[in-house]
Short mmCIF file of C-alpha atoms in Angstrom, two decimals:
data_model
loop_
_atom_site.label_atom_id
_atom_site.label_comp_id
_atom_site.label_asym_id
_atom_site.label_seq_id
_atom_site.Cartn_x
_atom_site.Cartn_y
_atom_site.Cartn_z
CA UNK A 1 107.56 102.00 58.36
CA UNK A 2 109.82 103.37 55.23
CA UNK A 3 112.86 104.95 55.56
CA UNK A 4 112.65 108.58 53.04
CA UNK A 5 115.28 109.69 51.34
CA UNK A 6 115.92 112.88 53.40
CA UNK A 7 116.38 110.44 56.40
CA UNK A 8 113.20 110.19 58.07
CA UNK A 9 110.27 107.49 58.13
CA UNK A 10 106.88 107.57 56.92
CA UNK A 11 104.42 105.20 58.73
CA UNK A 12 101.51 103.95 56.97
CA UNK A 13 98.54 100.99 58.45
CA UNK A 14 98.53 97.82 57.84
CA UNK A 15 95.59 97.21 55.25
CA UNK A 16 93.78 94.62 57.63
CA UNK A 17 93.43 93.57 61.85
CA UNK A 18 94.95 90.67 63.66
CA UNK A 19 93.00 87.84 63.37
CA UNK A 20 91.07 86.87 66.52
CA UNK A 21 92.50 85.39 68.71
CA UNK A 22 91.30 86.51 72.02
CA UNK A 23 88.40 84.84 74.05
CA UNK A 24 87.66 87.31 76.42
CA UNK A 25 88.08 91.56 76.40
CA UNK A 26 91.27 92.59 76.41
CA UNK A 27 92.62 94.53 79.06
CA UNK A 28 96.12 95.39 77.86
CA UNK A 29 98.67 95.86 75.14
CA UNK A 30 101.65 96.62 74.53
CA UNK A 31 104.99 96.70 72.09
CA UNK A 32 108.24 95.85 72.96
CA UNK A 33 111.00 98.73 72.79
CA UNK A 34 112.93 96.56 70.76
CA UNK A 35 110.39 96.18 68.18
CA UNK A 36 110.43 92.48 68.22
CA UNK A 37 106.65 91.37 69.63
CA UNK A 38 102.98 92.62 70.75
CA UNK A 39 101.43 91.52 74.14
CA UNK A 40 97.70 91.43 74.30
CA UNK A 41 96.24 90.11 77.39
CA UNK A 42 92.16 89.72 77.73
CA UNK A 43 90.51 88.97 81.28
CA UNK A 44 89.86 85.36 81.21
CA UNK A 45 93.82 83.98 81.39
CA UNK A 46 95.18 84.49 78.45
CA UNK A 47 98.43 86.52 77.59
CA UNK A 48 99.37 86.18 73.68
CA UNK A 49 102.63 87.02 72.03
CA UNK A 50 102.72 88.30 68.37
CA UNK A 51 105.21 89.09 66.07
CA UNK A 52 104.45 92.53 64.18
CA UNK A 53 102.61 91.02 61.06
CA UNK A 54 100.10 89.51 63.25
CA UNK A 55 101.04 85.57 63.81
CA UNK A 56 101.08 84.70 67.30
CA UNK A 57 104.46 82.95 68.48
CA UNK A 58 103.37 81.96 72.32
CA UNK A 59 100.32 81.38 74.42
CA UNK A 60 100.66 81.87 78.02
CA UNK A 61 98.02 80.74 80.41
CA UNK A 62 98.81 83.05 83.74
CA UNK A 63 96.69 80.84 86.23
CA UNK A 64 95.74 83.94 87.97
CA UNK A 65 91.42 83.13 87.78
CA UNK A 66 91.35 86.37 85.91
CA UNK A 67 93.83 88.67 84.06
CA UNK A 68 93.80 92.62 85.70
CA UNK A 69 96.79 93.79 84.19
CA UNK A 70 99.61 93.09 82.26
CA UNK A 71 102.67 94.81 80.85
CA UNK A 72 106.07 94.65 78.83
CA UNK A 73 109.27 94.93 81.08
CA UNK A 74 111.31 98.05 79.42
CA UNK A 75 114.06 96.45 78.98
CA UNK A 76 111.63 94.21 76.85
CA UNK A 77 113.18 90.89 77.94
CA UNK A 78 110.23 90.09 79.91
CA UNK A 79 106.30 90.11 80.54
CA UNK A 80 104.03 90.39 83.88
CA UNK A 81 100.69 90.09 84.78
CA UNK A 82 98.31 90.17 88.10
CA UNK A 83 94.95 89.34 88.71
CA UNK A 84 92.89 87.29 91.10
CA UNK A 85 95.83 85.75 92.88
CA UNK A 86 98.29 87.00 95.51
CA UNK A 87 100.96 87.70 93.35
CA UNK A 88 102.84 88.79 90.47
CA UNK A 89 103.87 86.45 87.61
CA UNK A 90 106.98 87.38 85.45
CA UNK A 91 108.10 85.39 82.52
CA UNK A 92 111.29 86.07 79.76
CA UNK A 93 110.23 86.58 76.14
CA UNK A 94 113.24 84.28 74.36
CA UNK A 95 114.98 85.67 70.89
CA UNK A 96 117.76 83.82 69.48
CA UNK A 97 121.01 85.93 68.46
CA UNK A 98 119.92 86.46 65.21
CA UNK A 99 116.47 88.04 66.81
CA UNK A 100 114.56 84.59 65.51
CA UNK A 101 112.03 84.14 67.84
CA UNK A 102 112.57 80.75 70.36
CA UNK A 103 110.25 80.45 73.34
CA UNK A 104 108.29 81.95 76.65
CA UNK A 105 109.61 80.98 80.00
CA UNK A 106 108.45 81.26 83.42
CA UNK A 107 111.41 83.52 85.20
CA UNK A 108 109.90 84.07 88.23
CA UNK A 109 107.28 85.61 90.73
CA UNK A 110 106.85 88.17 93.21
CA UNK A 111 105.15 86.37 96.28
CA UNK A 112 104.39 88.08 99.77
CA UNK A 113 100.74 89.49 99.27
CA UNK A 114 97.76 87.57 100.91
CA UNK A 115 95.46 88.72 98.57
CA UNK A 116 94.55 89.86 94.62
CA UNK A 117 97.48 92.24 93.12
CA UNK A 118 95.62 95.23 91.72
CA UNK A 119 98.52 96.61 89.71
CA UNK A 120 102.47 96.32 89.62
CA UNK A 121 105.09 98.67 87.48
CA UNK A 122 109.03 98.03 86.52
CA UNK A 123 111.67 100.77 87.26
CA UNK A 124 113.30 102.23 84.26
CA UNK A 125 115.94 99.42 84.20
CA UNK A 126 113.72 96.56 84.87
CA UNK A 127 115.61 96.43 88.33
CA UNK A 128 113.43 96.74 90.19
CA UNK A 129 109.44 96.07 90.46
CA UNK A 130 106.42 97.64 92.93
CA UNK A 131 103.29 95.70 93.52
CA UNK A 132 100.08 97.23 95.50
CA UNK A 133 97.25 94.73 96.69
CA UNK A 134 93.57 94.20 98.04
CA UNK A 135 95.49 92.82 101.29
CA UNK A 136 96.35 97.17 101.90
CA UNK A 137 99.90 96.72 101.19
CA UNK A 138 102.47 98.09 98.68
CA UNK A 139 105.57 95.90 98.03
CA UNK A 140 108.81 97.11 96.26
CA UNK A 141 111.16 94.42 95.23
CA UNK A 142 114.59 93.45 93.92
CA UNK A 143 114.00 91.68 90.48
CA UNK A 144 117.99 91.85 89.52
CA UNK A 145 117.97 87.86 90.70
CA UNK A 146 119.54 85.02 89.00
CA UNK A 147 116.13 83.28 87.86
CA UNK A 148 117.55 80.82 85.93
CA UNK A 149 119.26 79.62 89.00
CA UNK A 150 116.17 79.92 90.69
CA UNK A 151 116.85 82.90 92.72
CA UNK A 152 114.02 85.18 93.67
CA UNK A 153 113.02 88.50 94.15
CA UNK A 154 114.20 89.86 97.19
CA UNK A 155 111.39 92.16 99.21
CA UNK A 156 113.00 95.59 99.89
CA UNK A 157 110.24 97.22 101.33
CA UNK A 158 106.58 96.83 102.29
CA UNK A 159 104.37 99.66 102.78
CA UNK A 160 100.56 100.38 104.18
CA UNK A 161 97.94 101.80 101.66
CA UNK A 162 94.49 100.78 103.64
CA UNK A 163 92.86 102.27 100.47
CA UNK A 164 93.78 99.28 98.22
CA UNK A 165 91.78 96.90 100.89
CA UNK A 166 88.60 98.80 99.32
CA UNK A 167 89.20 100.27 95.91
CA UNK A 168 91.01 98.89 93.30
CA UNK A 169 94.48 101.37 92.45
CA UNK A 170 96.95 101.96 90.42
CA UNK A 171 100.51 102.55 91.04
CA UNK A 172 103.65 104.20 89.24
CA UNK A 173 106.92 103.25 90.16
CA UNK A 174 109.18 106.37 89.37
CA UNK A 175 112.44 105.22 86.98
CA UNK A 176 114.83 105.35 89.77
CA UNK A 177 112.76 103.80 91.82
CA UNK A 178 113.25 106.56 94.50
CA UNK A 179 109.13 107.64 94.98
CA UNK A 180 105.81 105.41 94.68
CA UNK A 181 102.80 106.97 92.96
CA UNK A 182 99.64 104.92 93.91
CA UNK A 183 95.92 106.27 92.82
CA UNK A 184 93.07 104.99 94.48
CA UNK A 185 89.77 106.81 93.20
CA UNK A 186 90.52 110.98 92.15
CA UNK A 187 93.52 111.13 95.15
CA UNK A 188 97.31 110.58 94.47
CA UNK A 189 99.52 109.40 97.16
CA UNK A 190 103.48 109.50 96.60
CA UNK A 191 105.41 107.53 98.80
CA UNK A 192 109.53 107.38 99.58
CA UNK A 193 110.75 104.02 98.84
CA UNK A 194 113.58 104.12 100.65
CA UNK A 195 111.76 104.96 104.17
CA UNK A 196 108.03 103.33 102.84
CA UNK A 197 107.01 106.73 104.08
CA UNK A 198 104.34 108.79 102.67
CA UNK A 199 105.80 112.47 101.83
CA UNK A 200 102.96 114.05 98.83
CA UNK A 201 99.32 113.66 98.65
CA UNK A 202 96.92 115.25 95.92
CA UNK A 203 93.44 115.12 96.71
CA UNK A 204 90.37 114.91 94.14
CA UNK A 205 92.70 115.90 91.38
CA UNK A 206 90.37 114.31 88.85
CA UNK A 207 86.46 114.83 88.70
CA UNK A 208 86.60 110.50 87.91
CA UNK A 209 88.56 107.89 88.91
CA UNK A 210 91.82 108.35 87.95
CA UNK A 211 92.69 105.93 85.19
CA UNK A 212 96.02 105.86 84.34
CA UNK A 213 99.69 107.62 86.12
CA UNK A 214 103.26 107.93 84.69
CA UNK A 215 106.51 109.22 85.44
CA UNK A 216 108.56 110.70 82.17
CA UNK A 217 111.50 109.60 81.55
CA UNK A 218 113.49 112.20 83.61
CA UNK A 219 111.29 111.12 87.30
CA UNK A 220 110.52 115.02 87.97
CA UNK A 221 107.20 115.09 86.78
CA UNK A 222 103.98 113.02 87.06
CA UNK A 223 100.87 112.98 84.79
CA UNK A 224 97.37 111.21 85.52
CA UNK A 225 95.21 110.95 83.57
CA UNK A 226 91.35 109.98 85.02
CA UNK A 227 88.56 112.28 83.34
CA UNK A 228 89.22 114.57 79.90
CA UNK A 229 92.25 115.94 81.56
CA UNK A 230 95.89 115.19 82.23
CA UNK A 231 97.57 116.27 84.95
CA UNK A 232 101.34 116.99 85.52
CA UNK A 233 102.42 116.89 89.20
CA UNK A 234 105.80 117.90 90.52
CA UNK A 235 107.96 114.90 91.57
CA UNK A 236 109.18 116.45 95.28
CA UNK A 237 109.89 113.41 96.71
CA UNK A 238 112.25 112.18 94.16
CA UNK A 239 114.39 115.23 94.42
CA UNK A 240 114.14 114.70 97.91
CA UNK A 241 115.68 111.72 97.31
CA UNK A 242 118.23 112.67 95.43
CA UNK A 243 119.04 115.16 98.64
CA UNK A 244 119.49 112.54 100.87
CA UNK A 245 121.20 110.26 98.49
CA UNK A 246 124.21 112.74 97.21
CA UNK A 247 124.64 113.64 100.96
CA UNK A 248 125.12 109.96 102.46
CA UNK A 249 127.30 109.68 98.79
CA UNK A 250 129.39 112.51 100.20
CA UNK A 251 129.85 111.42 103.18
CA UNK A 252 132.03 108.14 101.36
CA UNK A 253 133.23 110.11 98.23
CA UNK A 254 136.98 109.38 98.65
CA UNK A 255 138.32 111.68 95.88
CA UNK A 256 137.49 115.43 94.81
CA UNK A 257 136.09 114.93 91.30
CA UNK A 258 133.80 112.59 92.87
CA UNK A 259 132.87 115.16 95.66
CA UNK A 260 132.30 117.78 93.28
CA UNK A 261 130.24 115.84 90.93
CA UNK A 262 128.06 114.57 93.65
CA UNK A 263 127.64 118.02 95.41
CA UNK A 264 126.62 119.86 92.21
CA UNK A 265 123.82 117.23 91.75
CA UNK A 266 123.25 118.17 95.40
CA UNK A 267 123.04 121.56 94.57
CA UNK A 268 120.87 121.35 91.56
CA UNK A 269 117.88 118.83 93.67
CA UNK A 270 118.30 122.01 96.45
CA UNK A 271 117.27 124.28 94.39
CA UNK A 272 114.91 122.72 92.39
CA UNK A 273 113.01 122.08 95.53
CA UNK A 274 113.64 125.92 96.75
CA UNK A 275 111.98 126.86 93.18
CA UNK A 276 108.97 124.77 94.45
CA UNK A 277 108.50 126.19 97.25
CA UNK A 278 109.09 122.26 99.03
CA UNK A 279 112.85 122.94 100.54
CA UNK A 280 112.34 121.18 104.39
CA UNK A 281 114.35 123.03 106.33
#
């Protein structure tokens, strides 16, 4: 990446691969928003860390039996993975203050499923993490711990999904962490976090198995992805949310700036739902 001289980059390829390194198929990649490593993980056990010109600067052997995902935290301090094993392993990608690489560590690991973890996502703030398994469970949990005083995640919520007990699935975890997405086969389920309630579901929206879901950056919308289409879906629940939220808020709000600032966002969820037709009365 070169900086222009009007301002803007140009982006050209590196003239060669990584070397290989991997075993096994990789499952998963991904860049860290800082910029500072690549994590590859294939489906024996293996999780690698790279540094952009292609040297790898850890090794981490996950112990799960087999690797079914893995993924950068956004805040891009950390890296997870699942697989054959009840739970969900988390450790802290280490830079030095002058963004010198120094070392992995373990930080810690979401345990309460009795069975293999199909999938798990971060909120937007890496506060939070949700977890669906083969056991027919969804999990969402409190990962703002002290790890390095061995603190651990604290279970807010567990939820049923008998699907997951069959069919592998897929999960989204929306950046407020307000509203659930989990995909098993062509059907999207979207649950309220705060109750562990089902509120949306979206039948055979995909002629496949859907492959893939997201939440944008904002929460109102989700896209999946399964066949040669994406698919945006309107986030009701999380405004929904937000309804119930801003009222118990008001409720406490102690000064008028704060009232009026917390009944406008009111307002605005209101009618977004009355524009989609989802107002419950």
């Amino acid at each position: 990446m070169m900086k222009r001289d009007d301002g803007g980059y140009t982006f050209t390829a590196t003239p060669e691969d990584f070397p290989k390194k991997h075993k096994a198929p990789i499952v998963n990649i991904g860049i860290a928003d800082t910029g500072k490593f690549i994590m590859t993980a294939s489906s024996d056990t293996t999780i690698l860390i790279w540094n952009l010109k292609g040297q790898v600067l850890s090794t981490i052997n996950t112990n799960h039996m087999n690797n079914t995902y893995a993924a950068i935290s956004p805040c891009s301090r950390f890296v997870a993975s699942c697989g054959f094993t009840p739970d969900v392993k988390v450790w802290e990608v280490c830079f030095g203050k002058k963004g010198d690489f120094q070392e992995v560590v373990r930080a810690f690991e979401l345990k309460g499923h009795s069975a293999a973890v199909h999938f798990f996502a971060f909120s937007n703030d890496s506060r939070r993490m949700a977890s669906v398994s083969k056991d027919g469970t969804w999990k969402l949990w409190d990962t703002d711990v002290e790890y390095k005083k061995q603190q651990d995640p604290y279970l807010l919520r567990t939820g049923r999904f008998e699907e997951a007990s069959t069919v592998p699935c897929r999960l989204a975890l929306s950046p407020d962490a307000q509203v659930l997405a989990l995909a098993s086969g062509s059907s999207i389920h979207l649950y309220n976090t705060r109750r562990g309630e089902k509120e949306e579901s979206f039948e055979q929206v995909h002629g496949e198995c859907i492959s893939d879901l997201s939440f944008d950056i904002t929460g109102r919308l989700l896209a999946s992805c399964g066949d040669r289409a994406v698919r945006l879906f309107h986030n009701t629940p999380g405004y929904r949310a937000v309804v119930e939220e801003m009222q118990a808020l008001l409720k406490r709000a102690s000064n008028e700036s704060t009232r009026q600032r917390l009944q406008q966002q009111l307002t605005q969820a209101q009618e977004a739902l009355k524009n989609l037709g989802a107002l419950k009365k």
